[in-house]
CSV table of C-alpha atoms in Angstrom, one decimal:
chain,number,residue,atom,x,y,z
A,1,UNK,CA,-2.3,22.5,9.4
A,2,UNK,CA,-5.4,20.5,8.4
A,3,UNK,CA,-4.8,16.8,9.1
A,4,UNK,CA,-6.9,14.6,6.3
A,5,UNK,CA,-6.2,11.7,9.1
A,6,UNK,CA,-6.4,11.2,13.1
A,7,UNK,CA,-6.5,7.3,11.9
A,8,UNK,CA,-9.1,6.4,14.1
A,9,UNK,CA,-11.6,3.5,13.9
A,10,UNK,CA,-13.5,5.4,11.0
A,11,UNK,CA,-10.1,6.2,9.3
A,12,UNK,CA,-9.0,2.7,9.5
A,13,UNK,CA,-12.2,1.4,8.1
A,14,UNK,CA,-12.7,3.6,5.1
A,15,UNK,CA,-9.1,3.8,4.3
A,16,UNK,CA,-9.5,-0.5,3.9
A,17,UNK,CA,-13.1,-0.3,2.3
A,18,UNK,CA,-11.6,2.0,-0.2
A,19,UNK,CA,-8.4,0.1,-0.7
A,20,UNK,CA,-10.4,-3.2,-1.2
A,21,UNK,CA,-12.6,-1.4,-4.0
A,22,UNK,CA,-9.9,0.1,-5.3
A,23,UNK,CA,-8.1,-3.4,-6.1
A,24,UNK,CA,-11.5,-5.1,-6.7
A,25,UNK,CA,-12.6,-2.3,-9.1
A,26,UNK,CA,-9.4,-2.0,-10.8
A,27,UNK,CA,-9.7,-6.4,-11.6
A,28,UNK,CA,-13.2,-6.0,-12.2
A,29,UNK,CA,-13.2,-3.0,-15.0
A,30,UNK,CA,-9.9,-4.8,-16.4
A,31,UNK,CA,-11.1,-7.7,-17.1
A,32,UNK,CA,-14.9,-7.8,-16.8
A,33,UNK,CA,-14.7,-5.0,-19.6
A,34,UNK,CA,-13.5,-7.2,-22.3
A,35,UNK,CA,-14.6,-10.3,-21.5
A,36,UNK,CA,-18.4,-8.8,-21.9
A,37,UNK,CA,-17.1,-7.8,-25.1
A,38,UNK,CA,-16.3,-10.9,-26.4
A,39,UNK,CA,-19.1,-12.5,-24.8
A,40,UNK,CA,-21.2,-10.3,-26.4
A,41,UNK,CA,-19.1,-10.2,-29.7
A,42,UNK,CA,-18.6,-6.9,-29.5
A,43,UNK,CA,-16.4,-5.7,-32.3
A,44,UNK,CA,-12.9,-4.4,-31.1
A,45,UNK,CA,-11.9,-0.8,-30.1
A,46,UNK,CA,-8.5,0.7,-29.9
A,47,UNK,CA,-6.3,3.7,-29.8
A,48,UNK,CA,-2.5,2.8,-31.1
A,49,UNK,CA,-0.1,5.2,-31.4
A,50,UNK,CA,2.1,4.7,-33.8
A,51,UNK,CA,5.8,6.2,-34.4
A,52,UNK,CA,4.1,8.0,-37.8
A,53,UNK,CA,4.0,11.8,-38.0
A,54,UNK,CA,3.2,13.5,-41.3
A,55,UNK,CA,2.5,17.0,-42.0
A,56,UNK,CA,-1.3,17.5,-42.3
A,57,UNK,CA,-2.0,17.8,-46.2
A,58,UNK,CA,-2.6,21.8,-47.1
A,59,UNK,CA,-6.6,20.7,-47.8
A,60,UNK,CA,-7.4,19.7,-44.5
A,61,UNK,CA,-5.7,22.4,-42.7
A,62,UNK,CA,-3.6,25.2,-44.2
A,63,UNK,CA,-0.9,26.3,-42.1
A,64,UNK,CA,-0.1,29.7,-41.2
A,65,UNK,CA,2.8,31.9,-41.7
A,66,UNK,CA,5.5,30.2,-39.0
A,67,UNK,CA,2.7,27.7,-37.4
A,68,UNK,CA,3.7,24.0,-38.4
A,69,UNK,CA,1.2,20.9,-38.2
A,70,UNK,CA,1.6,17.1,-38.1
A,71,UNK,CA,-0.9,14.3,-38.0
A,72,UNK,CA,0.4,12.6,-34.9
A,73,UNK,CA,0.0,9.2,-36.1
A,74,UNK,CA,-2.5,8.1,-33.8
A,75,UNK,CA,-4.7,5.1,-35.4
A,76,UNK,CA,-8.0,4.5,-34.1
A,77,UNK,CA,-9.2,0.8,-34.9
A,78,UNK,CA,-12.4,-0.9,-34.8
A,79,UNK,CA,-11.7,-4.2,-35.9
A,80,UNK,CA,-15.4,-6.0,-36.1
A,81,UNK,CA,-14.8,-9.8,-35.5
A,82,UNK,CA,-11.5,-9.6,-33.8
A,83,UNK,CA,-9.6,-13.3,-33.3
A,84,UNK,CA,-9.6,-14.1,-29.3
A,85,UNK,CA,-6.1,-13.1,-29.6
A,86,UNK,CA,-6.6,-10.0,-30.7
A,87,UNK,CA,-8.9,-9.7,-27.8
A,88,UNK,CA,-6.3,-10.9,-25.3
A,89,UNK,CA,-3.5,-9.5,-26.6
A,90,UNK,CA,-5.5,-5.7,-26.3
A,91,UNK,CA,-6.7,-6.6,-23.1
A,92,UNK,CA,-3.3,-7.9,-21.5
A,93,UNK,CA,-1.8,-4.4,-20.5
A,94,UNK,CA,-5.1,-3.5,-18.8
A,95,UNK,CA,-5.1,-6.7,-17.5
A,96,UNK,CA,-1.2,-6.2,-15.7
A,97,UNK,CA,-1.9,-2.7,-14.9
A,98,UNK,CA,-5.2,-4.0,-12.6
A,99,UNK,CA,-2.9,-7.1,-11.2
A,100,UNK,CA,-0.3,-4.3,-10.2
A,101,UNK,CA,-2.9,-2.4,-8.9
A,102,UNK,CA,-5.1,-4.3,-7.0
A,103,UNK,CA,-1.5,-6.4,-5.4
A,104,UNK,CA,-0.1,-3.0,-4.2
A,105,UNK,CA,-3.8,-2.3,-2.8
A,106,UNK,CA,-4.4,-5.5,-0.9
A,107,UNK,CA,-0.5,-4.9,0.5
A,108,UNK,CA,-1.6,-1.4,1.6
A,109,UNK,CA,-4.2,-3.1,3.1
A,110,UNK,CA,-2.9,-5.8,4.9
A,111,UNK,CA,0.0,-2.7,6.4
A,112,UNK,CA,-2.8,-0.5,7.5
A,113,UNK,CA,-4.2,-3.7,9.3
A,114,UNK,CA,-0.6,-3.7,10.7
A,115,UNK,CA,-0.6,0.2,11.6
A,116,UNK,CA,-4.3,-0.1,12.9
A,117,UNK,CA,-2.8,-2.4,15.3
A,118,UNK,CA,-0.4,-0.8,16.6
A,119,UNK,CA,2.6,-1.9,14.5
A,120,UNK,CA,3.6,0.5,12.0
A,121,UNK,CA,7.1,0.1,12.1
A,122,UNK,CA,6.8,-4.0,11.3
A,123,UNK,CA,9.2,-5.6,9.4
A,124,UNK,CA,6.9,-6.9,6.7
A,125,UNK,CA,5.6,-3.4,6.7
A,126,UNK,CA,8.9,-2.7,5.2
A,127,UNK,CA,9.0,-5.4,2.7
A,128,UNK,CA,5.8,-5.0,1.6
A,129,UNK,CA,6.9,-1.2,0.5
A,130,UNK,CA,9.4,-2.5,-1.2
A,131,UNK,CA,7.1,-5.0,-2.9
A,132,UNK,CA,5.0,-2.3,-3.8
A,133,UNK,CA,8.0,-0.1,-5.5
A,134,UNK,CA,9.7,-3.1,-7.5
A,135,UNK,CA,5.8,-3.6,-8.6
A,136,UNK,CA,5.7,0.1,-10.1
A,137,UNK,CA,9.1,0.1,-11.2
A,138,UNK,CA,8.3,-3.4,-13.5
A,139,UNK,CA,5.0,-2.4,-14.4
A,140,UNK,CA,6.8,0.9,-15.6
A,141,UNK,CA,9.1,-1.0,-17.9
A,142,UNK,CA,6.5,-4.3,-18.3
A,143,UNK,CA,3.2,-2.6,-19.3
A,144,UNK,CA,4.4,-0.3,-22.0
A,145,UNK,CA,6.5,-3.2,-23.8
A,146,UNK,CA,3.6,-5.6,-23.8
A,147,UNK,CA,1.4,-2.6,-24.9
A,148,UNK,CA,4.1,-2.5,-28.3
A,149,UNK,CA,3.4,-5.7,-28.9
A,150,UNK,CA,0.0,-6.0,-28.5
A,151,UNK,CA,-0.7,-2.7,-30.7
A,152,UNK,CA,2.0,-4.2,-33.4
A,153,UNK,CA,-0.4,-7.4,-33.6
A,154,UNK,CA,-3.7,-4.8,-34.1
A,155,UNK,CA,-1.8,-2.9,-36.7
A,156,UNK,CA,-1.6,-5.8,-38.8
A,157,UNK,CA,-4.5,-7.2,-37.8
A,158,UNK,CA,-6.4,-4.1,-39.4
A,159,UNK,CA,-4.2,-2.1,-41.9
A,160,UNK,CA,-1.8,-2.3,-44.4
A,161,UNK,CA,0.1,0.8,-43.4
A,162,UNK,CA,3.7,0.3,-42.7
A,163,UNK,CA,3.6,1.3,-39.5
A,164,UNK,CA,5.3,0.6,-36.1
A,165,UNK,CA,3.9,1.2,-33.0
A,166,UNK,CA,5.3,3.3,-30.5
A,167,UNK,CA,6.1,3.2,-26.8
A,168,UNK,CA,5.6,5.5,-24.0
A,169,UNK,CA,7.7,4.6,-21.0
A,170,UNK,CA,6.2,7.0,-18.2
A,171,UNK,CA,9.0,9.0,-15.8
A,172,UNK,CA,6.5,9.4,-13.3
A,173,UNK,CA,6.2,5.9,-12.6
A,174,UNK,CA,9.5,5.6,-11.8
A,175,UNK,CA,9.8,8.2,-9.9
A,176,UNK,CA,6.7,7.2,-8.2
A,177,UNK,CA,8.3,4.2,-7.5
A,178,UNK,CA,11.9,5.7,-6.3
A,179,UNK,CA,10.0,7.6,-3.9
A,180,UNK,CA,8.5,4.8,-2.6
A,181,UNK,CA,11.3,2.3,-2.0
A,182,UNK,CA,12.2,5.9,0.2
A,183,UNK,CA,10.0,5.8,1.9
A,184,UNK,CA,10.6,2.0,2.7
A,185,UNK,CA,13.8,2.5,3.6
A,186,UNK,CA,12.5,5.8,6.2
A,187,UNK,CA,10.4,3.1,7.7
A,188,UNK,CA,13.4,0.7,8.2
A,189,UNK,CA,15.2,3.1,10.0
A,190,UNK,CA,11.7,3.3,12.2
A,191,UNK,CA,11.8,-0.9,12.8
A,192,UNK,CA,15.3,-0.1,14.1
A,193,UNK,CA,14.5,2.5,16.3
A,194,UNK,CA,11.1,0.2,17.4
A,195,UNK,CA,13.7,-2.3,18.4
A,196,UNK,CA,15.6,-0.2,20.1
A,197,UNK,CA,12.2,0.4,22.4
A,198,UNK,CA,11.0,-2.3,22.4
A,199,UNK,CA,9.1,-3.8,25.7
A,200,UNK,CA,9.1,0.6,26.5
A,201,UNK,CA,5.3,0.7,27.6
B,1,UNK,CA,22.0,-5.0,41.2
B,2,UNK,CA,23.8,-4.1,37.7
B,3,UNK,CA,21.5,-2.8,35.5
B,4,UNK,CA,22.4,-5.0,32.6
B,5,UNK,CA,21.2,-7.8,34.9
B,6,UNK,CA,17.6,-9.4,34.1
B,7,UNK,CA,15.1,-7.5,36.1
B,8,UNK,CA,13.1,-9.1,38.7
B,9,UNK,CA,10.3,-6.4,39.0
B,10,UNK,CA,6.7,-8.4,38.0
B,11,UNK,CA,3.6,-6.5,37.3
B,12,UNK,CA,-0.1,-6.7,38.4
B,13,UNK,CA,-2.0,-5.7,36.2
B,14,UNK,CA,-4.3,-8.7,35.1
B,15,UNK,CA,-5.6,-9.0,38.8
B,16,UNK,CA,-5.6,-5.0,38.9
B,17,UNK,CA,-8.1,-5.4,35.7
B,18,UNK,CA,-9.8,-8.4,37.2
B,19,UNK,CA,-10.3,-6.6,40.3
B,20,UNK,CA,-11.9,-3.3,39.0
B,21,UNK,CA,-13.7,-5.5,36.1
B,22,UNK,CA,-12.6,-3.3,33.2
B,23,UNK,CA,-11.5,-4.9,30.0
B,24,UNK,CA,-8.1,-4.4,28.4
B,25,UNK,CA,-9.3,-2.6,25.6
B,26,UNK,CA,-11.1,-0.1,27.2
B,27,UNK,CA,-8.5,0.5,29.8
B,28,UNK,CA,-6.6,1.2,26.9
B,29,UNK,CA,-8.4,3.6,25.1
B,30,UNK,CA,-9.0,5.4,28.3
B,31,UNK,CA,-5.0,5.9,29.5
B,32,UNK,CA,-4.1,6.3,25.4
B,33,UNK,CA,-1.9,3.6,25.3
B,34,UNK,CA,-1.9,0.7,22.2
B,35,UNK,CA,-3.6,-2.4,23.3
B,36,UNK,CA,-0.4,-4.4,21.8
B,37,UNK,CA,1.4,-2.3,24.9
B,38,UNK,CA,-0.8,-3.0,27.1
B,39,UNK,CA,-0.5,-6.8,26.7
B,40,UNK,CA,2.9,-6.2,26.5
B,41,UNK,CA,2.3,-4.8,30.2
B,42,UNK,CA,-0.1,-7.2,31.2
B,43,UNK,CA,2.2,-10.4,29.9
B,44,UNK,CA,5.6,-9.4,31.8
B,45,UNK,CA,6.9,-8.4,28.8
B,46,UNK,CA,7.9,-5.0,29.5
B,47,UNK,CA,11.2,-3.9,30.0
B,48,UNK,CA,10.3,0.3,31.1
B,49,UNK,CA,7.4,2.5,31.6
B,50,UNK,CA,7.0,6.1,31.0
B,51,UNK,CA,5.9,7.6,34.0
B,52,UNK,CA,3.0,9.4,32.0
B,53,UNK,CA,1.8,5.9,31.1
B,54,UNK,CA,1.8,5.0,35.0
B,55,UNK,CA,0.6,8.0,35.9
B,56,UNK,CA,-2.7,7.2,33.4
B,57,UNK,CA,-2.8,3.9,34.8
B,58,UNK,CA,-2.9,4.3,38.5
B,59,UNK,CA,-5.7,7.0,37.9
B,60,UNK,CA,-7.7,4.9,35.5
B,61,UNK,CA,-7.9,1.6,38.3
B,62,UNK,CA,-7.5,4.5,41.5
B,63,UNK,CA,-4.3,2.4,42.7
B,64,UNK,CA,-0.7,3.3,43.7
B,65,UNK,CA,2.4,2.0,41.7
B,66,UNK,CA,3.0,-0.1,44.6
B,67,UNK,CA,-0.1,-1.8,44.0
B,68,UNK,CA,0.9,-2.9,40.5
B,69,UNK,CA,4.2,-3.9,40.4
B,70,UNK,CA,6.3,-5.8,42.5
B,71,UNK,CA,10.0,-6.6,43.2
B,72,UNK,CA,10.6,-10.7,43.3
B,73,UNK,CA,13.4,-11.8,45.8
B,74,UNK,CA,16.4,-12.2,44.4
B,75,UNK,CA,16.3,-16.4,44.0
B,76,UNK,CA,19.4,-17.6,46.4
């Protein structure tokens, strides 16, 4: 079976330079993004879905025999001299999506230190997985509720639709995050078993 | 001497090292062994050895077990 990883020197190396950029990147497009929007008074962009769904009017699409079609209530805005905010408020889930990001990044890359170094069944190893799956699992829940708000905030900001805003709380994320507080747990199991060699050479 | 009883066996491995003038983390990367272990060697802190791991260490400073380790009188 191909192995993507011997984690050698190299491995170590790229899988940390990519880890850094990864959280650096993540901060710098979340934030940098807007703020040389409003530096340059850009006006405001956004997608809000909204919990609207009306069947498409016959003179924009007629439907055929046994097909059925809906707008899906999707509003894009462009809002040209937004209030700061506006600005803040659209850029907030970004802006906690790229926290959560770039934490669980600089956590993997502090354990991959750990694991370079000969220690991969550490304690904080397993503590920081755990970290890293209450992270997802908040961000899961956190994200998409600030996102309603935000997107409520726009829809008034910019139409007189009566409207609300929906909310998509993602499975896979907490999934993703089950599977890792597993796989924290698997590696518990490993700092007991460590323990249990410990001083073997 | 029980074998829950606090060993007295002491290994040389620093001199060993000092001797052939080879430097812990090559010596490690040579026999395949963690440098963390190897400290853990060097530093009295180990408590067992496989015998592949002494095996790779007598041949890597051409020395018999004898010459690094040694059993410390038991104090009176």
């Amino acid at each position: 079976m191909l192995r993507l990883f011997s984690w050698d020197r190299s491995d170590y190396l790229i899988t940390r330079a990519v880890l850094l950029l990864v959280g650096v990147g993540a901060l710098v497009g979340a934030i940098g993004g807007p703020l040389l929007s409003w530096a340059t008074g850009s006006r405001l962009e956004a997608q809000v879905a909204t919990d609207h769904s009306d069947p498409l009017p016959q003179s924009l699409a007629a439907a055929k025999a046994g097909a059925d079609l809906h707008w899906d209530g999707v509003l894009d805005l462009r809002i040209d001299d937004p209030s700061l905010g506006l600005r803040i408020g659209t850029a907030l889930p970004g802006a906690l999506l790229a926290l959560i990001v770039a934490t669980c990044a600089w956590i993997l890359f502090r354990w991959v230190g750990s694991v370079s170094q000969g220690r991969p069944f550490a304690p904080a190893g397993v503590r920081s997985l755990r970290l890293i799956g209450w992270l997802i699992a908040v961000g899961a829940v956190l994200i998409p509720m600030v996102e309603l708000f935000t997107n409520s905030a726009l829809i008034m900001a910019s139409t007189t639709l009566k409207v609300a805003p929906s909310a998509t709380f993602e499975f896979g994320w907490f999934l993703a995050a089950a599977l890792v507080l597993v796989v924290a747990e698997s590696i518990q199991v490993g700092v007991r078993l460590s323990k249990d060699v410990e001083g073997l050479v | 001497m029980p074998v829950d009883e606090p060993h007295r066996v002491v290994c040389r491995l620093d001199e060993l090292i000092a001797e052939r003038g080879v430097t812990v983390t090559a010596l490690a990367e040579r026999i395949g062994v963690s440098n963390v272990n190897l400290s853990v060697l060097k530093n009295q802190r180990a408590k067992a050895i496989r015998f592949s791991t002494l095996t790779a260490l007598c041949d890597a400073l051409d020395c018999q077990p004898g010459d690094l380790f040694a059993v410390l009188p038991p104090e009176s």
